[in-house]
Amino acid sequence: MTTPSQALRFHPLRDSATMLRRNLKRMVRYPSMTVTLIAMPVVFLLLFVYVLGGTLGAGLGGSGGRAEYANYVAPAIILMTVTATIQGTAISIAMDMAEGIIARFRTMHIARVSVLTGHVLGSMVQAAISLTVVTAVALLVGFRPTAGLGGWLAVAGFLAAVTFALVWLAVALGQVSKSVETASNLPMPLVLLPFLGSGFVPTDSMPTALRWFAEYQPFTPIIETLRALLMSKPLGPNAWIALTWCALIALGGYLWSKRLYARETTT
Amino acid sequence: MTTHSRPAIAATGLRKSFGDHVVLDGIDLTVPQGTVFSLLGANGAGKTTTVKILSTLIGPDAGDVRVAGHDVVREADAVRAAIGVTGQFSAVDNLLTGRDNLRLMADLHHLTRADGKRRATGLLDQFDLADAADKPVSTYSGGMRRRLDLAMTLVGSPRVIFLDEPTTGLDPRSRRDMWQIVRDLVAGGVTIFLTTQYLEEADELADRIAVLDKGRIVAEGTAEELKRRIPGGHVRLRFADTDGLDAAQRVLGQASRENDTLALRVPSDGSLRSLKTLISLLDDRAIEVDELSVHTPDLDDVFLALTDTRKVAAQ
């Protein structure tokens, strides 16, 4: 056994902060990515509220129509903002892998995980920006949440947990992708999952098999928790189910990512 | 500490396969500190795999490999702290500027802000990148990118530097700039492990050269030693007319004749004595020679002779 000398000690926090700075700089230098990531949920929001909102709102059973539907769909759009962001995470990880820079990091004496944590933290910042913009647009088109300050803080904390979990999954997806194109396609199912849940219409309007899937897939309790927090309704068991899903996805994504990063490159 | 007697790189019995494909089939290497060692080989000979193993990117299947005195498998972290790698494909962040890239390296080497700033500026000047320092790397030319790549490698002041085909795809001028940079580094005591497919490059820079072919080292030595192993030195004499050519051939006997260019190739080791003998032979008989040139085998001859016997036989 050799005792690690002073010079060989790792600095994971410092290295992660450095990598975070790198990712934030990349974000600033490549603003079209951020714009695209924000545009997608905004377009869906406008589409669902103005084109489909009147009819779908009537189907909710209340009397609110379009205004009521705006309140119903906003949490799903907010979640969609997170999934769009992680699509960006997978793309930028795949870009790193395709360029030689990761090989350079691998031959340097730095805390290995910092390359990945830099991306995770950078994506969290990106998500925070996107979520702020999308929520602001939702408020402009008629979203009227009833949450007070405490409720909003809970929403922020909950979204941070959801983003953290999904970003780790995206870090793994970005690494398994052989190309940047694959990396942008792989997270697609995650973007579609809110549709196959309670995001856009209540699940009891769906055929039996689909309803069964919709009720048990992770995004439904996540959306229901968001909805309850934003509209000051009772949480029920959904919050715990959602947080358990987040913990599982985060752990799975982290372990998978770490394993992928440690593997040898054969090319 | 026995730092100075210890070789910078020492490998014995290094083997690596990818599936059924044997890439390195038992390689021994020793590179003394402060020297340039060049691994020469065609595409697919195993050069890059060797660099990847020596720089801890992949593990060997067998063999004892030590870099800067540390085992590349068991003490990979210590190896990483001592080395710098500039690969075939530039390892730079295209979205960042040249200065950002250097500052990133400085931060990862835990330099203080002031030191990092100073180091970045110094390297930008040294590598002639000061004018483009604050432009995104995506706008750089191939030569600039390669220089930045090497500058990034130098931020941490590595003791052993791996350069994997550092001039592939560069124009002749950028290539010469790169050579000068390498010479300056060696003058500063750094050990360089260089892979190249350009024999001229190995001849220019390397103290010792190893020729890698199909996963084995088929020759190793200085450029001179390698050249001496190969026959092919000759003196070429050109004449004004066939009379001169005929007369010379009668005198010199075993020479090969090139009728269309009115020239003779006389086998020779190129030494002054053999030239003197040759010249007096011609002079005694008053044979006029238009032009005389001495040809020693170059590394191309060596490379072809060692790596592909068919090609040499066909020549």
Coordinates of N, CA and C in Angstrom, one line a residue, chain A residues 79-205:
Chain A
L79 N -43.5 20.1 -16.2 CA -42.7 18.8 -16.2 C -42.0 18.6 -17.6
M80 N -42.7 19.0 -18.6 CA -42.2 18.9 -20.0 C -40.9 19.8 -20.1
T81 N -40.9 20.9 -19.5 CA -39.8 21.8 -19.5 C -38.5 21.0 -18.9
V82 N -38.8 20.3 -17.9 CA -37.7 19.5 -17.3 C -37.2 18.4 -18.3
T83 N -38.1 17.7 -18.9 CA -37.7 16.7 -19.8 C -37.0 17.2 -21.0
A84 N -37.4 18.4 -21.5 CA -36.7 19.1 -22.6 C -35.3 19.4 -22.2
T85 N -35.1 19.9 -20.9 CA -33.8 20.3 -20.4 C -32.9 19.1 -20.4
I86 N -33.4 17.9 -20.0 CA -32.5 16.8 -19.9 C -32.2 16.2 -21.3
Q87 N -33.0 16.5 -22.2 CA -32.7 16.2 -23.6 C -31.4 16.9 -24.0
G88 N -31.4 18.2 -23.6 CA -30.2 19.0 -23.8 C -28.9 18.4 -23.0
T89 N -29.2 17.9 -21.8 CA -28.1 17.3 -21.1 C -27.5 16.1 -21.8
A90 N -28.4 15.2 -22.3 CA -27.9 14.1 -23.1 C -27.1 14.5 -24.3
I91 N -27.6 15.6 -25.0 CA -26.9 16.0 -26.2 C -25.5 16.6 -25.8
S92 N -25.4 17.4 -24.8 CA -24.1 18.0 -24.5 C -23.1 16.9 -23.9
I93 N -23.6 15.9 -23.2 CA -22.8 14.8 -22.8 C -22.2 14.1 -24.1
A94 N -23.1 13.8 -25.0 CA -22.7 13.1 -26.2 C -21.7 13.9 -27.0
M95 N -21.9 15.2 -27.0 CA -21.0 16.1 -27.7 C -19.6 16.0 -27.1
D96 N -19.6 16.0 -25.8 CA -18.3 15.9 -25.0 C -17.6 14.5 -25.4
M97 N -18.4 13.5 -25.5 CA -17.9 12.2 -25.7 C -17.3 12.1 -27.1
A98 N -18.0 12.8 -28.1 CA -17.6 12.7 -29.5 C -16.3 13.5 -29.7
E99 N -16.1 14.6 -28.9 CA -14.9 15.4 -29.1 C -13.9 14.7 -28.2
G100 N -12.6 15.1 -28.3 CA -11.6 14.5 -27.6 C -11.4 14.9 -26.1
I101 N -12.3 15.9 -25.7 CA -12.0 16.6 -24.4 C -12.2 15.6 -23.3
I102 N -13.1 14.6 -23.4 CA -13.3 13.7 -22.3 C -12.1 12.8 -22.1
A103 N -11.5 12.4 -23.3 CA -10.2 11.6 -23.2 C -9.2 12.4 -22.4
R104 N -9.1 13.8 -22.7 CA -8.1 14.6 -21.9 C -8.4 14.5 -20.4
F105 N -9.7 14.7 -20.1 CA -10.1 14.7 -18.7 C -9.7 13.4 -18.0
R106 N -9.9 12.3 -18.8 CA -9.6 11.0 -18.3 C -8.1 10.8 -18.0
T107 N -7.2 11.5 -18.7 CA -5.8 11.3 -18.5 C -5.3 12.3 -17.5
M108 N -6.2 13.1 -16.9 CA -5.8 14.1 -15.9 C -6.0 13.7 -14.5
H109 N -5.3 14.2 -13.6 CA -5.5 13.8 -12.2 C -6.6 14.7 -11.6
I110 N -7.8 14.4 -12.0 CA -8.9 15.1 -11.4 C -9.9 14.1 -10.8
A111 N -10.8 14.6 -9.9 CA -11.8 13.7 -9.4 C -12.7 13.3 -10.6
R112 N -12.8 12.0 -10.9 CA -13.4 11.6 -12.1 C -14.9 12.0 -12.2
V113 N -15.6 11.9 -11.1 CA -17.0 12.1 -11.1 C -17.3 13.6 -11.4
S114 N -16.3 14.5 -11.3 CA -16.6 15.9 -11.4 C -17.0 16.2 -12.9
V115 N -16.5 15.4 -13.9 CA -17.0 15.7 -15.2 C -18.5 15.5 -15.3
L116 N -19.0 14.5 -14.7 CA -20.4 14.3 -14.7 C -21.2 15.2 -13.8
T117 N -20.7 15.5 -12.6 CA -21.4 16.4 -11.7 C -21.5 17.8 -12.3
G118 N -20.4 18.2 -13.0 CA -20.5 19.5 -13.7 C -21.6 19.6 -14.7
H119 N -21.9 18.5 -15.4 CA -23.0 18.5 -16.3 C -24.3 18.5 -15.5
V120 N -24.4 17.7 -14.5 CA -25.6 17.7 -13.7 C -26.0 19.1 -13.1
L121 N -25.0 19.7 -12.5 CA -25.2 21.0 -11.9 C -25.6 22.0 -13.0
G122 N -24.9 22.0 -14.1 CA -25.1 22.9 -15.2 C -26.6 22.7 -15.7
S123 N -27.0 21.5 -15.8 CA -28.4 21.2 -16.3 C -29.4 21.7 -15.3
M124 N -29.1 21.6 -14.0 CA -30.0 22.1 -12.9 C -30.2 23.6 -13.1
V125 N -29.1 24.3 -13.4 CA -29.2 25.8 -13.6 C -30.0 26.1 -14.8
Q126 N -29.7 25.3 -15.9 CA -30.5 25.5 -17.1 C -32.0 25.2 -16.9
A127 N -32.3 24.2 -16.1 CA -33.7 23.9 -15.8 C -34.3 25.0 -15.1
A128 N -33.6 25.6 -14.1 CA -34.1 26.7 -13.3 C -34.5 27.9 -14.2
I129 N -33.6 28.2 -15.2 CA -33.9 29.3 -16.1 C -35.1 29.0 -16.9
S130 N -35.1 27.8 -17.5 CA -36.2 27.4 -18.4 C -37.5 27.4 -17.6
L131 N -37.5 26.8 -16.4 CA -38.8 26.7 -15.6 C -39.3 28.1 -15.3
T132 N -38.4 29.0 -15.0 CA -38.9 30.4 -14.7 C -39.6 31.0 -15.9
V133 N -38.9 30.9 -17.1 CA -39.5 31.4 -18.3 C -40.9 30.8 -18.6
V134 N -40.9 29.5 -18.6 CA -42.1 28.8 -19.0 C -43.2 29.1 -18.0
T135 N -42.9 29.1 -16.7 CA -44.0 29.4 -15.7 C -44.5 30.8 -16.0
A136 N -43.6 31.7 -16.3 CA -44.0 33.1 -16.6 C -45.0 33.2 -17.8
V137 N -44.6 32.4 -18.8 CA -45.5 32.4 -20.0 C -46.9 31.8 -19.6
A138 N -46.8 30.7 -18.8 CA -48.1 30.1 -18.4 C -49.0 31.1 -17.6
L139 N -48.3 31.9 -16.8 CA -49.1 32.9 -16.0 C -49.7 33.9 -17.0
L140 N -49.0 34.2 -18.1 CA -49.5 35.2 -19.0 C -50.7 34.6 -19.8
V141 N -50.7 33.3 -20.1 CA -51.8 32.8 -20.9 C -53.0 32.3 -20.0
G142 N -53.0 32.6 -18.7 CA -54.2 32.3 -17.9 C -54.0 31.3 -16.8
F143 N -52.8 30.8 -16.6 CA -52.6 29.9 -15.5 C -52.7 30.7 -14.2
R144 N -53.6 30.2 -13.3 CA -53.8 31.0 -12.0 C -53.6 30.1 -10.8
P145 N -52.3 29.8 -10.5 CA -52.1 29.0 -9.3 C -52.5 29.7 -8.0
T146 N -52.9 28.9 -7.0 CA -53.3 29.5 -5.7 C -52.3 29.4 -4.7
A147 N -51.1 28.8 -5.0 CA -50.1 28.5 -4.0 C -49.6 29.8 -3.4
G148 N -49.3 29.8 -2.1 CA -48.7 30.9 -1.4 C -47.2 30.7 -1.5
L149 N -46.4 31.5 -0.7 CA -45.0 31.5 -0.8 C -44.5 30.1 -0.4
G150 N -45.0 29.5 0.7 CA -44.6 28.2 1.1 C -44.9 27.2 0.0
G151 N -46.0 27.3 -0.7 CA -46.3 26.4 -1.7 C -45.3 26.5 -2.9
W152 N -45.0 27.7 -3.3 CA -44.0 27.9 -4.3 C -42.6 27.4 -4.0
L153 N -42.3 27.5 -2.7 CA -41.0 27.0 -2.3 C -41.0 25.5 -2.4
A154 N -42.1 24.9 -2.0 CA -42.3 23.4 -2.0 C -42.2 23.0 -3.5
V155 N -42.9 23.7 -4.4 CA -42.8 23.4 -5.8 C -41.4 23.5 -6.3
A156 N -40.6 24.5 -5.9 CA -39.2 24.6 -6.4 C -38.4 23.5 -5.9
G157 N -38.6 23.1 -4.6 CA -37.8 22.0 -4.0 C -38.2 20.7 -4.7
F158 N -39.5 20.5 -5.0 CA -39.9 19.3 -5.6 C -39.4 19.2 -7.0
L159 N -39.4 20.3 -7.8 CA -38.9 20.3 -9.2 C -37.4 20.1 -9.2
A160 N -36.7 20.6 -8.2 CA -35.3 20.3 -8.1 C -35.0 18.8 -8.0
A161 N -35.8 18.2 -7.1 CA -35.6 16.7 -6.9 C -35.9 16.0 -8.2
V162 N -37.0 16.3 -8.9 CA -37.4 15.7 -10.1 C -36.3 15.9 -11.2
T163 N -35.8 17.1 -11.3 CA -34.8 17.5 -12.3 C -33.5 16.7 -12.0
F164 N -33.1 16.7 -10.8 CA -31.9 16.0 -10.4 C -31.9 14.5 -10.8
A165 N -33.1 13.9 -10.5 CA -33.2 12.5 -10.9 C -33.1 12.3 -12.4
L166 N -33.9 13.0 -13.1 CA -34.0 12.8 -14.6 C -32.6 13.2 -15.2
V167 N -31.9 14.2 -14.7 CA -30.7 14.6 -15.3 C -29.7 13.5 -15.2
W168 N -29.6 12.8 -14.0 CA -28.7 11.7 -13.9 C -29.0 10.6 -14.9
L169 N -30.3 10.4 -15.2 CA -30.7 9.4 -16.2 C -30.2 9.9 -17.5
A170 N -30.3 11.2 -17.8 CA -29.9 11.7 -19.1 C -28.4 11.6 -19.3
V171 N -27.6 11.8 -18.2 CA -26.2 11.7 -18.2 C -25.8 10.3 -18.7
A172 N -26.5 9.3 -18.2 CA -26.3 7.9 -18.7 C -26.7 7.7 -20.2
L173 N -27.9 8.3 -20.5 CA -28.3 8.1 -21.9 C -27.4 8.8 -22.9
G174 N -26.8 10.0 -22.5 CA -25.9 10.7 -23.3 C -24.6 9.9 -23.5
Q175 N -24.3 9.1 -22.5 CA -23.0 8.3 -22.6 C -23.2 7.0 -23.5
V176 N -24.4 6.4 -23.4 CA -24.6 5.2 -24.2 C -24.8 5.5 -25.7
S177 N -25.1 6.8 -25.9 CA -25.4 7.2 -27.3 C -24.1 7.2 -28.1
K178 N -24.1 6.6 -29.3 CA -22.9 6.6 -30.1 C -22.7 7.9 -30.9
S179 N -23.8 8.7 -31.0 CA -23.7 9.9 -31.7 C -24.6 11.0 -31.1
V180 N -24.4 12.2 -31.4 CA -25.2 13.3 -30.9 C -26.7 13.1 -31.3
E181 N -26.9 12.6 -32.5 CA -28.3 12.4 -33.0 C -29.0 11.4 -32.1
T182 N -28.4 10.3 -31.8 CA -29.0 9.3 -30.9 C -29.3 9.9 -29.6
A183 N -28.3 10.7 -29.1 CA -28.5 11.3 -27.8 C -29.7 12.2 -27.7
S184 N -30.1 12.8 -28.9 CA -31.2 13.7 -28.8 C -32.5 12.9 -29.0
N185 N -32.4 11.7 -29.5 CA -33.6 10.8 -29.7 C -33.9 10.0 -28.4
L186 N -32.8 9.5 -27.8 CA -33.0 8.5 -26.7 C -34.0 9.1 -25.6
P187 N -33.9 10.3 -25.2 CA -34.8 10.8 -24.1 C -36.2 11.1 -24.6
M188 N -36.5 10.9 -25.9 CA -37.8 11.1 -26.4 C -38.9 10.5 -25.6
P189 N -38.8 9.2 -25.3 CA -39.9 8.6 -24.5 C -40.2 9.4 -23.2
L190 N -39.2 10.0 -22.6 CA -39.4 10.8 -21.4 C -40.3 12.0 -21.7
V191 N -40.1 12.6 -22.9 CA -40.8 13.7 -23.3 C -42.3 13.4 -23.6
L192 N -42.5 12.1 -24.0 CA -43.9 11.7 -24.3 C -44.6 11.2 -23.1
L193 N -43.9 10.8 -22.1 CA -44.5 10.1 -20.9 C -45.7 11.0 -20.3
P194 N -45.5 12.3 -20.2 CA -46.6 13.1 -19.6 C -47.9 12.9 -20.3
F195 N -47.8 12.6 -21.6 CA -49.1 12.4 -22.4 C -49.8 11.1 -22.0
L196 N -48.9 10.1 -21.7 CA -49.5 8.8 -21.3 C -49.7 8.8 -19.8
G197 N -50.0 9.9 -19.2 CA -50.3 10.0 -17.8 C -51.4 11.0 -17.6
S198 N -51.5 11.6 -16.4 CA -52.5 12.5 -16.1 C -52.2 13.9 -16.5
G199 N -51.2 14.1 -17.4 CA -50.7 15.4 -17.7 C -51.6 16.3 -18.5
F200 N -52.3 15.7 -19.5 CA -53.1 16.5 -20.4 C -54.6 16.3 -20.3
V201 N -54.9 15.0 -20.0 CA -56.3 14.7 -19.7 C -56.4 13.8 -18.5
P202 N -57.5 13.8 -17.7 CA -57.6 12.9 -16.6 C -57.5 11.4 -17.1
T203 N -56.8 10.6 -16.3 CA -56.6 9.2 -16.7 C -57.9 8.4 -16.9
D204 N -59.0 8.8 -16.1 CA -60.2 8.0 -16.2 C -61.0 8.1 -17.5
S205 N -60.5 9.0 -18.4 CA -61.1 9.1 -19.7 C -60.4 8.1 -20.7

